[in-house]
Coordinates of C-alpha atoms in Angstrom, one line a residue:
Chain A
X1 CA 5.1 -8.7 15.5
X2 CA 2.9 -7.0 11.5
X3 CA 2.3 -9.7 9.1
X4 CA 0.1 -10.3 6.4
X5 CA 0.4 -13.9 4.5
X6 CA -0.5 -14.3 1.1
X7 CA -0.3 -17.3 -0.4
X8 CA -0.1 -18.5 -3.2
X9 CA 2.5 -16.3 -3.8
X10 CA 2.1 -17.5 -7.7
X11 CA -0.7 -18.9 -9.4
X12 CA -1.3 -19.4 -14.0
X13 CA -4.7 -19.7 -14.1
X14 CA -6.3 -20.4 -18.0
X15 CA -9.6 -17.3 -18.4
X16 CA -11.8 -20.3 -17.7
X17 CA -10.7 -21.6 -14.6
X18 CA -11.6 -20.7 -10.8
X19 CA -9.2 -19.9 -8.2
X20 CA -8.8 -18.4 -4.9
X21 CA -5.9 -16.0 -3.8
X22 CA -6.3 -15.5 0.4
X23 CA -4.7 -13.8 3.1
X24 CA -4.3 -13.2 7.1
X25 CA -3.3 -11.4 9.3
X26 CA -3.1 -12.2 13.2
X27 CA -2.8 -8.3 14.4
X28 CA -6.9 -8.6 15.8
X29 CA -7.3 -6.5 13.0
X30 CA -10.8 -5.1 11.6
X31 CA -10.0 -3.7 8.7
X32 CA -8.6 -5.7 5.0
X33 CA -8.3 -4.5 2.3
X34 CA -7.8 -6.0 -1.6
X35 CA -5.0 -4.1 -3.8
X36 CA -4.1 -4.9 -7.7
X37 CA -0.8 -3.6 -8.7
X38 CA 0.6 -3.0 -12.5
X39 CA 3.5 -3.3 -13.7
X40 CA 5.1 0.2 -12.8
X41 CA 2.3 1.1 -12.0
X42 CA 0.4 2.2 -8.3
X43 CA -1.5 0.3 -6.3
X44 CA -4.8 0.8 -7.0
X45 CA -8.1 -0.2 -4.5
X46 CA -10.8 -3.1 -5.1
X47 CA -12.6 -4.3 -2.0
X48 CA -12.1 -3.0 2.2
X49 CA -13.7 -4.7 4.8
X50 CA -14.8 -3.4 8.1
X51 CA -16.2 -5.6 11.1
X52 CA -16.1 -8.6 8.5
X53 CA -17.9 -5.8 6.3
X54 CA -17.4 -4.7 3.1
X55 CA -17.5 -1.8 3.5
X56 CA -16.1 0.0 0.2
X57 CA -16.6 -1.7 -3.8
X58 CA -14.4 0.2 -5.9
X59 CA -16.3 -0.6 -9.4
X60 CA -14.1 -3.7 -9.4
X61 CA -15.8 -6.6 -12.1
X62 CA -17.2 -9.7 -10.7
X63 CA -15.4 -11.9 -11.7
X64 CA -13.3 -11.0 -8.7
X65 CA -15.5 -11.2 -5.4
X66 CA -13.8 -10.6 -2.3
X67 CA -14.9 -12.6 1.4
X68 CA -14.3 -12.3 4.3
X69 CA -14.8 -15.1 6.4
X70 CA -13.8 -14.2 10.1
X71 CA -11.6 -11.2 11.1
X72 CA -8.6 -12.9 10.3
X73 CA -9.2 -14.7 6.6
X74 CA -9.6 -12.6 3.2
X75 CA -9.7 -14.8 -0.1
X76 CA -10.1 -13.1 -3.0
X77 CA -11.9 -15.5 -5.3
X78 CA -11.1 -15.0 -9.1
X79 CA -13.8 -16.4 -12.7
X80 CA -13.0 -15.8 -16.1
X81 CA -10.5 -13.3 -16.1
X82 CA -9.1 -12.5 -18.4
X83 CA -5.0 -11.6 -19.6
X84 CA -5.5 -8.2 -18.7
X85 CA -6.1 -9.0 -14.6
X86 CA -2.3 -10.3 -14.7
X87 CA -1.2 -8.6 -12.1
X88 CA 0.9 -8.0 -8.5
X89 CA -2.7 -8.5 -5.7
X90 CA -2.0 -7.4 -2.7
X91 CA -3.9 -8.3 1.5
X92 CA -3.5 -5.5 3.5
X93 CA -4.7 -5.1 6.8
X94 CA -4.8 -1.9 9.9
X95 CA -6.4 -1.4 13.4
X96 CA -9.7 -0.4 11.2
X97 CA -11.2 0.3 15.4
X98 CA -14.3 3.2 15.5
X99 CA -12.0 4.7 18.0
X100 CA -9.1 6.7 17.3
X101 CA -5.9 5.6 18.4
X102 CA -2.7 7.1 17.0
X103 CA -1.7 4.2 14.6
X104 CA -5.2 3.6 14.3
X105 CA -5.5 3.9 10.7
X106 CA -1.6 1.9 9.5
X107 CA -1.8 0.3 6.8
X108 CA 0.2 -3.1 6.1
X109 CA 0.1 -4.8 3.0
X110 CA 1.4 -8.4 2.8
X111 CA 4.1 -9.2 0.0
X112 CA 1.4 -10.2 -3.0
X113 CA 0.2 -12.8 -4.9
X114 CA 1.2 -12.8 -8.4
X115 CA -2.0 -13.8 -10.6
X116 CA -0.9 -14.9 -14.4
X117 CA -4.3 -15.8 -16.4
X118 CA -3.2 -17.3 -19.9
Chain B
X1 CA -11.1 12.6 -4.7
X2 CA -7.5 12.8 -3.5
X3 CA -5.0 13.4 -6.3
X4 CA -1.2 13.1 -5.3
X5 CA 1.9 13.6 -7.2
X6 CA 4.6 12.6 -6.8
X7 CA 8.7 13.4 -7.7
X8 CA 11.0 12.8 -9.5
X9 CA 9.7 9.0 -11.1
X10 CA 13.7 8.4 -10.9
X11 CA 16.4 8.9 -9.1
X12 CA 20.6 8.3 -9.2
X13 CA 22.7 9.5 -5.6
X14 CA 25.7 8.4 -4.8
X15 CA 26.3 5.9 -1.5
X16 CA 26.4 8.0 1.2
X17 CA 24.7 10.9 -0.1
X18 CA 21.5 11.8 0.2
X19 CA 18.6 11.4 -1.1
X20 CA 15.0 13.6 -1.3
X21 CA 11.5 12.8 -2.0
X22 CA 8.5 15.1 -3.0
X23 CA 5.5 14.8 -2.9
X24 CA 1.8 17.4 -3.1
X25 CA -1.7 16.3 -2.5
X26 CA -4.9 18.1 -3.4
X27 CA -7.7 17.1 -1.0
X28 CA -7.0 19.1 2.6
X29 CA -9.0 17.1 4.2
X30 CA -6.5 14.4 3.8
X31 CA -4.4 13.8 7.7
X32 CA -3.2 10.6 7.0
X33 CA 1.4 10.3 4.7
X34 CA 2.6 7.1 5.1
X35 CA 5.6 6.0 2.3
X36 CA 6.4 2.7 1.8
X37 CA 9.4 1.0 -0.1
X38 CA 8.7 -1.9 -2.1
X39 CA 11.5 -4.3 -3.6
X40 CA 11.1 -6.5 -6.5
X41 CA 8.5 -9.2 -5.7
X42 CA 8.4 -7.7 -2.9
X43 CA 4.5 -6.0 -1.1
X44 CA 4.8 -2.4 -0.6
X45 CA 6.4 -2.0 3.4
X46 CA 5.6 0.9 4.8
X47 CA 9.1 2.8 6.7
X48 CA 7.5 6.1 8.0
X49 CA 4.0 8.3 8.2
X50 CA 3.2 11.4 9.7
X51 CA 0.1 13.1 9.9
X52 CA -1.2 16.3 10.1
X53 CA -0.3 17.8 13.8
X54 CA 3.4 16.9 13.2
X55 CA 5.2 18.5 10.7
X56 CA 8.3 16.7 11.0
X57 CA 9.4 13.3 12.0
X58 CA 12.5 11.7 12.5
X59 CA 13.6 7.6 12.0
X60 CA 18.1 6.6 12.1
X61 CA 17.9 8.2 8.6
X62 CA 14.4 8.4 7.8
X63 CA 12.5 12.0 8.4
X64 CA 9.7 12.8 6.1
X65 CA 8.3 16.2 6.1
X66 CA 4.8 17.9 6.6
X67 CA 4.2 21.3 5.3
X68 CA 0.2 21.4 5.3
X69 CA -0.3 25.3 3.8
X70 CA 1.4 24.2 0.8
X71 CA -0.2 20.4 1.1
X72 CA 2.6 19.0 -0.3
X73 CA 5.2 16.6 2.1
X74 CA 8.2 14.4 1.1
X75 CA 11.1 12.0 2.7
X76 CA 14.8 12.7 2.8
X77 CA 16.8 10.0 3.0
X78 CA 20.4 10.5 4.4
X79 CA 23.4 8.9 4.3
X80 CA 22.0 6.6 1.5
X81 CA 22.8 3.2 1.6
X82 CA 23.0 0.0 -1.5
X83 CA 19.6 -1.5 0.3
X84 CA 17.7 1.8 0.5
X85 CA 17.3 1.2 -3.8
X86 CA 13.7 0.6 -4.0
X87 CA 10.9 1.7 -5.6
X88 CA 8.6 4.6 -3.4
X89 CA 5.6 5.4 -2.8
X90 CA 3.9 8.2 -0.9
X91 CA 0.8 8.0 0.2
X92 CA -2.3 9.8 1.5
X93 CA -5.9 9.5 2.7
X94 CA -8.3 11.7 4.8
X95 CA -8.5 9.1 8.5
X96 CA -11.6 6.5 8.4
X97 CA -11.0 4.2 10.9
X98 CA -11.9 1.7 9.1
X99 CA -12.0 2.8 5.8
X100 CA -9.4 3.5 4.9
X101 CA -8.8 5.2 1.2
X102 CA -5.1 5.5 0.6
X103 CA -4.7 7.2 -3.1
X104 CA -0.7 6.6 -4.2
X105 CA 1.8 8.5 -4.9
X106 CA 3.0 7.4 -8.9
X107 CA 6.1 5.7 -7.0
X108 CA 9.7 7.1 -7.2
X109 CA 12.9 4.4 -8.0
X110 CA 16.1 5.3 -5.7
X111 CA 19.1 4.0 -7.6
X112 CA 22.0 3.6 -5.2
X113 CA 25.3 4.2 -6.7
X114 CA 28.1 2.3 -4.4

């Protein structure tokens, strides 16, 4: 089973709201990712968590706040967003194990959360 | 950093014909090259990948070839079917087994004409 589950599928929020996107995987993966995808563009990396610790932040504005409560869950907290932040937010995971395995770096994506900021 | 170029941006083929999408990368340290298919309203789905120690990999109607010297890799879909219509992304990364930074190509919109 190579499933990454994201909720909610759709979210509409005002610029003063606080909301969260959630991601879950039960593949025993130790690396989890947040990507942002605008229409007709490729996904862009936002954050990487490795063994529940933030390892990469691609200079993302602080109005996006990631959290990794445990090895299966990844959240993205949203606050004071702008209309230009409207996009598809994708969660992904990979084995992330430090030993090299044939599929150790294969990245699996969820279906995404469509965010609209009004 | 890595830069991945992908061509063509759109591709239309008759059902049953073959489709080829090409990508080039810039970073010689890149050693892992996945291909993703993204249908409308869905997340990217991994369809095939190749590592730098292999020159070609095939899975039923889908194949990928890699030329490390020229720094390019290609996706080949044979006997195309209407359900192959989607946007396809190539990607590259220097596998780090825990901090993978995929760099994506700009995507190819493939349309299969019945």
